[in-house]
Amino acid sequence: MVRARSEERRVEIVRAALEVIAERGYRGAALGTVAERVGLTQQGLLHYFPTKEALLVAVLEERDRWDTGGGTRALADAWRPDLLASLVEYNAMRPGIVQTFSALLGESVTDGHPAREFFAERYAQVRSAMADVLRAEYGDRLPSGLTPEQAAPLLAAVMDGLQYQWLLAPESVDMPGAFRAFLDLIQGPRA
Amino acid sequence: MVRARSEERRVEIVRAALEVIAERGYRGAALGTVAERVGLTQQGLLHYFPTKEALLVAVLEERDRWDTGGGTRALADAWRPDLLASLVEYNAMRPGIVQTFSALLGESVTDGHPAREFFAERYAQVRSAMADVLRAEYGDRLPSGLTPEQAAPLLAAVMDGLQYQWLLAPESVDMPGAFRAFLDLIQGPRA
């Protein structure tokens, strides 16, 4: 019972953090602001999430859960190319969370960063799930000639790389359009 | 004369910072360590570079100058696809500077970050230079059917995105191989 209530509280905090991030972006997402929104002191919040990074990782995990439609069974399907195109369009409407993802990914590559393990595992899973989806759809070669294992890291790289360019110049980078052009490229000429 | 000596000193500091970054990565590149290496106090170094971010931006500008072979005349040429492939191979041998670039790019998308302007301008220039090079080589359409303006942001995105995946899992991501696969894709089947 205590455990269930504690879990509920964690979920509430993560949702509040997501709201704050959406409104104020990465830098505005101070632990104090999030704590206030759920009626906790900052000290009280640290009981659930000992650092800002730990809270942000929980937010990104929650986002991945939402974006991939819930539990692990749906996860593989979520990386279907057509759903990815919709995801990128959706991302173009939520700069706060994309900024948080991109900033934290950047920090995570530095030595000993608390989010490093989350991102390392995430990309291993994402590459593997994308390759599975592409193999199920195209077999051993995509129409472009790429193998599923070649296409998967490129898909993830294009999504991430375009996010940085778009965040830096939203008015001159058409993120969803650029991503669709890449999808057309790897899927080859349509029938 | 005073100005010339001051400029010389700046160059010396940037080179020392590059060395420290190569040895210790982004987090190890403390201003104090760099100052010591050039025989300055940290206070003395702040006279040349008021913040760590300002020094790191100067390091990345110097790297771009090197990578593009010096002055602006050579710059356009430096984004030729075959030279980019060599650049990515070279990057795979210098994780310290790639880590610094990637971490600072990540931070730069947050509001009011001191490196934001550098990266926003850099990507505008890089996209434009890449599109020019591709147009000179292929005209209005690459063999893959992409326009030079479609291919340029994708090229930059793939380079950046692969760097994150590689930095997080160097043993399982073949960054140069993945980049070559992408180049083959946009340049279409070879004659």
CSV table of C-alpha atoms in Angstrom, one decimal:
chain,number,residue,atom,x,y,z
A,1,MET,CA,0.0,0.0,0.0
A,2,VAL,CA,2.8,2.3,0.9
A,3,ARG,CA,4.6,1.2,-2.2
A,4,ALA,CA,1.6,1.8,-4.4
A,5,ARG,CA,1.2,5.4,-3.0
A,6,SER,CA,4.8,6.1,-3.5
A,7,GLU,CA,4.6,4.9,-7.1
A,8,GLU,CA,1.5,7.1,-7.6
A,9,ARG,CA,3.4,10.1,-6.2
A,10,ARG,CA,6.3,9.4,-8.6
A,11,VAL,CA,3.9,9.4,-11.6
A,12,GLU,CA,2.4,12.6,-10.4
A,13,ILE,CA,5.8,14.3,-10.2
A,14,VAL,CA,6.8,13.1,-13.6
A,15,ARG,CA,3.6,14.5,-15.1
A,16,ALA,CA,4.2,17.8,-13.4
A,17,ALA,CA,7.8,17.9,-14.7
A,18,LEU,CA,6.5,17.2,-18.2
A,19,GLU,CA,4.1,20.2,-17.9
A,20,VAL,CA,6.8,22.5,-16.6
A,21,ILE,CA,9.2,21.4,-19.4
A,22,ALA,CA,6.5,22.0,-22.0
A,23,GLU,CA,5.9,25.5,-20.6
A,24,ARG,CA,9.4,26.5,-19.8
A,25,GLY,CA,11.9,24.2,-21.6
A,26,TYR,CA,14.9,22.5,-20.2
A,27,ARG,CA,16.4,25.3,-18.2
A,28,GLY,CA,13.1,26.4,-16.7
A,29,ALA,CA,12.5,22.9,-15.3
A,30,ALA,CA,13.9,23.5,-11.9
A,31,LEU,CA,13.3,20.9,-9.2
A,32,GLY,CA,11.8,23.7,-7.0
A,33,THR,CA,9.2,24.6,-9.6
A,34,VAL,CA,8.2,21.0,-10.1
A,35,ALA,CA,8.0,20.4,-6.3
A,36,GLU,CA,5.8,23.4,-5.8
A,37,ARG,CA,3.4,22.1,-8.5
A,38,VAL,CA,2.8,18.8,-6.7
A,39,GLY,CA,2.7,20.4,-3.2
A,40,LEU,CA,6.1,19.2,-2.1
A,41,THR,CA,9.1,21.0,-0.7
A,42,GLN,CA,12.2,20.6,-2.9
A,43,GLN,CA,13.6,18.4,-0.1
A,44,GLY,CA,10.5,16.2,-0.3
A,45,LEU,CA,10.9,15.8,-4.0
A,46,LEU,CA,14.5,14.7,-3.6
A,47,HIS,CA,13.2,11.7,-1.8
A,48,TYR,CA,11.6,10.5,-5.0
A,49,PHE,CA,14.2,11.8,-7.5
A,50,PRO,CA,17.6,12.5,-6.0
A,51,THR,CA,18.8,14.7,-8.9
A,52,LYS,CA,17.4,16.8,-11.7
A,53,GLU,CA,18.9,14.3,-14.2
A,54,ALA,CA,17.1,11.4,-12.5
A,55,LEU,CA,13.8,13.2,-12.8
A,56,LEU,CA,14.5,14.1,-16.5
A,57,VAL,CA,15.4,10.6,-17.3
A,58,ALA,CA,12.1,9.5,-15.8
A,59,VAL,CA,10.3,12.1,-17.9
A,60,LEU,CA,12.0,10.8,-21.1
A,61,GLU,CA,11.1,7.2,-20.2
A,62,GLU,CA,7.5,8.2,-19.7
A,63,ARG,CA,7.6,10.0,-23.1
A,64,ASP,CA,9.0,6.9,-24.8
A,65,ARG,CA,6.2,4.8,-23.1
A,66,TRP,CA,3.6,7.2,-24.5
A,67,ASP,CA,5.1,7.4,-27.9
A,68,THR,CA,5.4,3.7,-28.3
A,69,GLY,CA,1.8,3.1,-27.2
A,70,GLY,CA,2.4,1.7,-23.8
A,71,GLY,CA,3.9,-1.7,-22.8
A,72,THR,CA,6.7,-3.6,-24.5
A,73,ARG,CA,4.4,-5.6,-26.8
A,74,ALA,CA,3.4,-2.5,-28.8
A,75,LEU,CA,7.0,-1.2,-28.8
A,76,ALA,CA,8.2,-3.0,-31.9
A,77,ASP,CA,5.3,-1.7,-33.9
A,78,ALA,CA,5.9,1.9,-32.8
A,79,TRP,CA,9.0,2.1,-34.9
A,80,ARG,CA,7.2,1.5,-38.2
A,81,PRO,CA,8.4,4.1,-40.7
A,82,ASP,CA,4.9,5.6,-41.2
A,83,LEU,CA,4.4,5.9,-37.4
A,84,LEU,CA,7.9,7.5,-37.1
A,85,ALA,CA,6.8,10.2,-39.6
A,86,SER,CA,3.8,11.0,-37.5
A,87,LEU,CA,6.0,11.1,-34.4
A,88,VAL,CA,8.3,13.6,-36.0
A,89,GLU,CA,5.3,15.8,-36.9
A,90,TYR,CA,4.1,15.5,-33.4
A,91,ASN,CA,7.5,16.4,-32.0
A,92,ALA,CA,7.5,19.6,-34.2
A,93,MET,CA,4.6,20.7,-32.0
A,94,ARG,CA,6.3,20.1,-28.6
A,95,PRO,CA,9.7,21.9,-28.6
A,96,GLY,CA,9.9,21.8,-24.8
A,97,ILE,CA,10.2,18.1,-24.5
A,98,VAL,CA,12.4,17.8,-27.7
A,99,GLN,CA,14.7,20.4,-26.2
A,100,THR,CA,14.9,18.5,-22.9
A,101,PHE,CA,15.6,15.2,-24.8
A,102,SER,CA,18.3,16.9,-27.0
A,103,ALA,CA,20.0,18.8,-24.1
A,104,LEU,CA,20.1,15.7,-22.0
A,105,LEU,CA,21.4,13.5,-24.8
A,106,GLY,CA,24.2,16.0,-25.3
A,107,GLU,CA,25.2,15.9,-21.7
A,108,SER,CA,24.9,12.2,-21.5
A,109,VAL,CA,28.0,11.6,-23.7
A,110,THR,CA,30.3,13.2,-21.1
A,111,ASP,CA,32.1,10.9,-18.7
A,112,GLY,CA,30.2,9.6,-15.7
A,113,HIS,CA,26.9,11.5,-16.6
A,114,PRO,CA,23.9,10.0,-14.8
A,115,ALA,CA,21.8,9.8,-18.0
A,116,ARG,CA,24.5,8.0,-19.9
A,117,GLU,CA,23.2,4.5,-19.2
A,118,PHE,CA,19.6,5.4,-20.0
A,119,PHE,CA,20.6,6.7,-23.5
A,120,ALA,CA,23.1,3.9,-24.2
A,121,GLU,CA,20.4,1.3,-23.5
A,122,ARG,CA,17.7,3.3,-25.3
A,123,TYR,CA,19.7,3.5,-28.5
A,124,ALA,CA,20.6,-0.2,-28.4
A,125,GLN,CA,16.9,-1.0,-28.0
A,126,VAL,CA,15.8,1.5,-30.6
A,127,ARG,CA,18.2,0.2,-33.2
A,128,SER,CA,17.2,-3.3,-32.6
A,129,ALA,CA,13.5,-2.6,-32.7
A,130,MET,CA,13.8,-0.5,-35.8
A,131,ALA,CA,15.8,-3.3,-37.6
A,132,ASP,CA,13.2,-5.9,-36.6
A,133,VAL,CA,10.4,-3.7,-38.0
A,134,LEU,CA,12.2,-3.1,-41.2
A,135,ARG,CA,13.1,-6.8,-41.6
A,136,ALA,CA,9.5,-7.8,-41.1
A,137,GLU,CA,8.4,-5.3,-43.8
A,138,TYR,CA,11.2,-5.7,-46.3
A,139,GLY,CA,13.2,-8.8,-45.6
A,140,ASP,CA,17.0,-8.6,-45.8
A,141,ARG,CA,17.2,-5.6,-48.0
A,142,LEU,CA,15.2,-2.4,-48.1
A,143,PRO,CA,14.2,-1.1,-51.6
A,144,SER,CA,17.2,1.3,-51.3
A,145,GLY,CA,19.5,-1.7,-51.0
A,146,LEU,CA,20.3,-1.0,-47.3
A,147,THR,CA,20.1,-3.9,-44.8
A,148,PRO,CA,17.7,-3.3,-41.8
A,149,GLU,CA,20.8,-3.1,-39.6
A,150,GLN,CA,22.3,-0.4,-41.8
A,151,ALA,CA,19.1,1.6,-42.0
A,152,ALA,CA,18.2,1.5,-38.2
A,153,PRO,CA,21.1,3.7,-36.9
A,154,LEU,CA,20.7,6.1,-39.8
A,155,LEU,CA,17.0,6.5,-39.0
A,156,ALA,CA,17.7,7.3,-35.4
A,157,ALA,CA,20.6,9.6,-36.4
A,158,VAL,CA,18.4,11.6,-38.8
A,159,MET,CA,15.7,12.0,-36.2
A,160,ASP,CA,18.1,13.3,-33.6
A,161,GLY,CA,20.3,15.4,-35.9
A,162,LEU,CA,17.3,17.1,-37.4
A,163,GLN,CA,16.0,18.0,-33.9
A,164,TYR,CA,19.2,20.0,-33.2
A,165,GLN,CA,19.0,21.9,-36.4
A,166,TRP,CA,15.3,22.6,-35.9
A,167,LEU,CA,15.6,23.7,-32.3
A,168,LEU,CA,18.4,26.1,-33.4
A,169,ALA,CA,16.4,27.5,-36.3
A,170,PRO,CA,12.7,26.4,-36.2
A,171,GLU,CA,11.8,28.9,-38.9
A,172,SER,CA,14.3,27.6,-41.5
A,173,VAL,CA,14.3,23.9,-40.9
A,174,ASP,CA,11.3,21.8,-41.9
A,175,MET,CA,11.9,18.9,-39.7
A,176,PRO,CA,8.9,16.7,-40.7
A,177,GLY,CA,9.5,17.4,-44.4
A,178,ALA,CA,13.2,16.5,-44.2
A,179,PHE,CA,12.4,13.4,-42.3
A,180,ARG,CA,9.8,12.3,-44.9
A,181,ALA,CA,12.4,12.9,-47.6
A,182,PHE,CA,14.8,10.5,-45.8
A,183,LEU,CA,12.1,7.9,-45.4
A,184,ASP,CA,11.3,8.0,-49.1
A,185,LEU,CA,15.0,7.6,-49.7
A,186,ILE,CA,15.5,4.4,-47.7
A,187,GLN,CA,12.2,2.9,-48.7
A,188,GLY,CA,13.0,3.5,-52.3
A,189,PRO,CA,10.7,4.4,-55.1
A,190,ARG,CA,7.0,3.8,-54.2
A,191,ALA,CA,5.0,1.3,-56.2
B,1,MET,CA,51.9,45.1,-31.2
B,2,VAL,CA,49.9,44.7,-28.0
B,3,ARG,CA,47.0,43.4,-30.1
B,4,ALA,CA,49.2,41.0,-31.9
B,5,ARG,CA,50.5,39.5,-28.7
B,6,SER,CA,47.1,39.3,-27.2
B,7,GLU,CA,45.9,37.4,-30.4
B,8,GLU,CA,48.9,35.1,-30.1
B,9,ARG,CA,48.1,34.4,-26.5
B,10,ARG,CA,44.5,33.5,-27.4
B,11,VAL,CA,45.7,31.0,-30.1
B,12,GLU,CA,48.0,29.5,-27.5
B,13,ILE,CA,45.1,29.1,-25.0
B,14,VAL,CA,42.8,27.5,-27.6
B,15,ARG,CA,45.5,25.0,-28.6
B,16,ALA,CA,46.1,24.1,-24.9
B,17,ALA,CA,42.3,23.7,-24.5
B,18,LEU,CA,42.2,21.4,-27.5
B,19,GLU,CA,45.0,19.3,-25.9
B,20,VAL,CA,43.3,19.1,-22.6
B,21,ILE,CA,40.0,18.1,-24.3
B,22,ALA,CA,41.7,15.4,-26.3
B,23,GLU,CA,43.2,14.0,-23.1
B,24,ARG,CA,40.4,14.4,-20.7
B,25,GLY,CA,37.2,15.0,-22.6
B,26,TYR,CA,34.5,17.7,-22.1
B,27,ARG,CA,34.2,17.4,-18.3
B,28,GLY,CA,38.0,17.3,-17.8
B,29,ALA,CA,38.5,20.5,-19.7
B,30,ALA,CA,38.4,22.8,-16.6
B,31,LEU,CA,39.5,26.4,-17.1
B,32,GLY,CA,42.1,26.0,-14.3
B,33,THR,CA,43.7,23.0,-16.1
B,34,VAL,CA,44.0,25.0,-19.3
B,35,ALA,CA,45.3,28.1,-17.5
B,36,GLU,CA,48.0,26.1,-15.8
B,37,ARG,CA,49.2,24.6,-19.1
B,38,VAL,CA,49.8,28.1,-20.6
B,39,GLY,CA,51.3,29.5,-17.4
B,40,LEU,CA,48.3,31.7,-16.5
B,41,THR,CA,46.2,31.9,-13.4
B,42,GLN,CA,42.6,31.1,-13.9
B,43,GLN,CA,41.8,34.8,-13.4
B,44,GLY,CA,44.4,35.6,-16.1
B,45,LEU,CA,42.7,33.2,-18.5
B,46,LEU,CA,39.3,34.8,-17.9
B,47,HIS,CA,40.7,38.0,-19.4
B,48,TYR,CA,40.9,36.2,-22.7
B,49,PHE,CA,37.8,33.9,-22.4
B,50,PRO,CA,35.2,35.1,-19.8
B,51,THR,CA,33.5,31.6,-19.6
B,52,LYS,CA,34.2,28.0,-20.2
B,53,GLU,CA,31.6,28.1,-23.0
B,54,ALA,CA,33.4,31.0,-24.7
B,55,LEU,CA,36.6,29.0,-24.7
B,56,LEU,CA,34.9,25.9,-26.0
B,57,VAL,CA,33.3,27.8,-28.8
B,58,ALA,CA,36.7,29.1,-29.8
B,59,VAL,CA,38.0,25.6,-29.8
B,60,LEU,CA,35.2,24.4,-32.1
B,61,GLU,CA,35.7,27.3,-34.4
B,62,GLU,CA,39.4,26.4,-34.6
B,63,ARG,CA,38.5,22.8,-35.3
B,64,ASP,CA,36.2,23.9,-38.1
B,65,ARG,CA,39.0,26.0,-39.6
B,66,TRP,CA,41.3,23.1,-39.5
B,67,ASP,CA,38.8,20.6,-40.9
B,68,THR,CA,37.9,22.9,-43.7
B,69,GLY,CA,41.5,23.5,-44.7
B,70,GLY,CA,41.9,27.1,-43.5
B,71,GLY,CA,40.4,30.2,-45.0
B,72,THR,CA,36.9,30.7,-46.5
B,73,ARG,CA,38.0,29.9,-50.1
B,74,ALA,CA,38.6,26.3,-49.2
B,75,LEU,CA,35.5,26.0,-47.1
B,76,ALA,CA,33.0,25.2,-49.8
B,77,ASP,CA,35.2,22.4,-51.1
B,78,ALA,CA,35.6,20.9,-47.7
B,79,TRP,CA,32.0,19.7,-47.7
B,80,ARG,CA,32.5,17.5,-50.7
B,81,PRO,CA,31.0,14.1,-49.9
B,82,ASP,CA,34.3,12.2,-50.3
B,83,LEU,CA,36.0,14.6,-47.9
B,84,LEU,CA,33.2,14.3,-45.5
B,85,ALA,CA,33.7,10.5,-45.4
B,86,SER,CA,37.3,11.1,-44.5
B,87,LEU,CA,36.3,13.6,-41.9
B,88,VAL,CA,34.0,11.1,-40.2
B,89,GLU,CA,36.8,8.5,-40.2
B,90,TYR,CA,39.1,11.1,-38.6
B,91,ASN,CA,36.5,12.0,-36.0
B,92,ALA,CA,36.3,8.3,-35.0
B,93,MET,CA,39.9,8.7,-33.9
B,94,ARG,CA,39.3,11.7,-31.7
B,95,PRO,CA,36.5,11.1,-29.2
B,96,GLY,CA,37.5,14.0,-27.0
B,97,ILE,CA,36.8,16.7,-29.4
B,98,VAL,CA,33.7,14.9,-30.8
B,99,GLN,CA,32.4,14.6,-27.2
B,100,THR,CA,33.0,18.3,-26.6
B,101,PHE,CA,31.2,19.2,-29.9
B,102,SER,CA,28.3,17.0,-29.1
B,103,ALA,CA,27.9,18.0,-25.5
B,104,LEU,CA,28.1,21.7,-26.3
B,105,LEU,CA,25.6,21.3,-29.3
B,106,GLY,CA,23.2,19.6,-26.8
B,107,GLU,CA,23.5,22.5,-24.3
B,108,SER,CA,23.2,25.1,-27.0
B,109,VAL,CA,19.6,24.4,-27.8
B,110,THR,CA,18.5,25.5,-24.3
B,111,ASP,CA,17.3,29.1,-23.9
B,112,GLY,CA,19.9,31.8,-23.7
B,113,HIS,CA,22.9,29.5,-23.9
B,114,PRO,CA,26.1,31.3,-24.9
B,115,ALA,CA,26.9,28.8,-27.6
B,116,ARG,CA,23.5,29.0,-29.3
B,117,GLU,CA,24.4,31.7,-31.8
B,118,PHE,CA,27.6,29.9,-32.8
B,119,PHE,CA,25.7,26.7,-33.6
B,120,ALA,CA,22.8,28.4,-35.3
B,121,GLU,CA,25.1,30.3,-37.6
B,122,ARG,CA,27.3,27.2,-38.1
B,123,TYR,CA,24.4,25.0,-39.3
B,124,ALA,CA,23.1,27.8,-41.6
B,125,GLN,CA,26.5,28.0,-43.2
B,126,VAL,CA,27.1,24.2,-43.3
B,127,ARG,CA,23.7,23.6,-44.9
B,128,SER,CA,24.3,26.3,-47.5
B,129,ALA,CA,27.9,25.2,-48.3
B,130,MET,CA,26.8,21.5,-48.6
B,131,ALA,CA,24.0,22.4,-50.9
B,132,ASP,CA,26.4,24.4,-53.1
B,133,VAL,CA,28.8,21.5,-53.3
B,134,LEU,CA,26.1,19.1,-54.2
B,135,ARG,CA,24.6,21.4,-56.8
B,136,ALA,CA,28.0,21.9,-58.4
B,137,GLU,CA,28.5,18.1,-58.6
B,138,TYR,CA,25.0,16.9,-59.5
B,139,GLY,CA,22.9,19.9,-60.6
B,140,ASP,CA,19.3,20.2,-59.4
B,141,ARG,CA,18.9,16.5,-58.4
B,142,LEU,CA,21.2,14.0,-56.8
B,143,PRO,CA,21.1,10.5,-58.3
B,144,SER,CA,18.8,9.5,-55.4
B,145,GLY,CA,16.3,12.1,-56.5
B,146,LEU,CA,16.9,14.5,-53.6
B,147,THR,CA,17.5,18.1,-54.3
B,148,PRO,CA,20.7,19.6,-52.9
B,149,GLU,CA,18.6,21.6,-50.4
B,150,GLN,CA,17.0,18.3,-49.2
B,151,ALA,CA,20.2,16.4,-48.9
B,152,ALA,CA,22.2,19.1,-47.0
B,153,PRO,CA,20.3,19.1,-43.7
B,154,LEU,CA,20.1,15.3,-43.8
B,155,LEU,CA,23.9,15.0,-44.3
B,156,ALA,CA,24.5,17.2,-41.3
B,157,ALA,CA,21.9,15.4,-39.3
B,158,VAL,CA,23.4,11.9,-40.0
B,159,MET,CA,26.9,13.1,-39.0
B,160,ASP,CA,25.7,14.6,-35.7
B,161,GLY,CA,23.2,11.8,-34.9
B,162,LEU,CA,25.7,9.1,-35.5
B,163,GLN,CA,28.2,10.8,-33.2
B,164,TYR,CA,25.8,10.5,-30.3
B,165,GLN,CA,25.2,6.8,-30.9
B,166,TRP,CA,28.9,6.2,-31.4
B,167,LEU,CA,30.0,8.1,-28.2
B,168,LEU,CA,27.5,6.1,-26.2
B,169,ALA,CA,28.5,2.7,-27.6
B,170,PRO,CA,31.8,3.0,-29.5
B,171,GLU,CA,32.2,-0.8,-29.7
B,172,SER,CA,28.8,-1.4,-31.3
B,173,VAL,CA,28.4,1.6,-33.7
B,174,ASP,CA,30.5,1.7,-36.8
B,175,MET,CA,30.3,5.4,-37.4
B,176,PRO,CA,32.4,5.7,-40.6
B,177,GLY,CA,30.7,2.6,-42.1
B,178,ALA,CA,27.2,3.9,-41.3
B,179,PHE,CA,28.1,7.3,-42.8
B,180,ARG,CA,29.4,5.7,-46.0
B,181,ALA,CA,26.2,3.7,-46.3
B,182,PHE,CA,24.3,7.0,-46.2
B,183,LEU,CA,26.6,8.7,-48.7
B,184,ASP,CA,26.0,5.8,-51.1
B,185,LEU,CA,22.3,6.2,-50.6
B,186,ILE,CA,22.1,9.8,-51.5
B,187,GLN,CA,24.6,9.6,-54.3
B,188,GLY,CA,22.7,6.7,-55.8
B,189,PRO,CA,24.0,3.7,-57.6
B,190,ARG,CA,27.6,4.2,-58.7
B,191,ALA,CA,28.4,4.1,-62.4
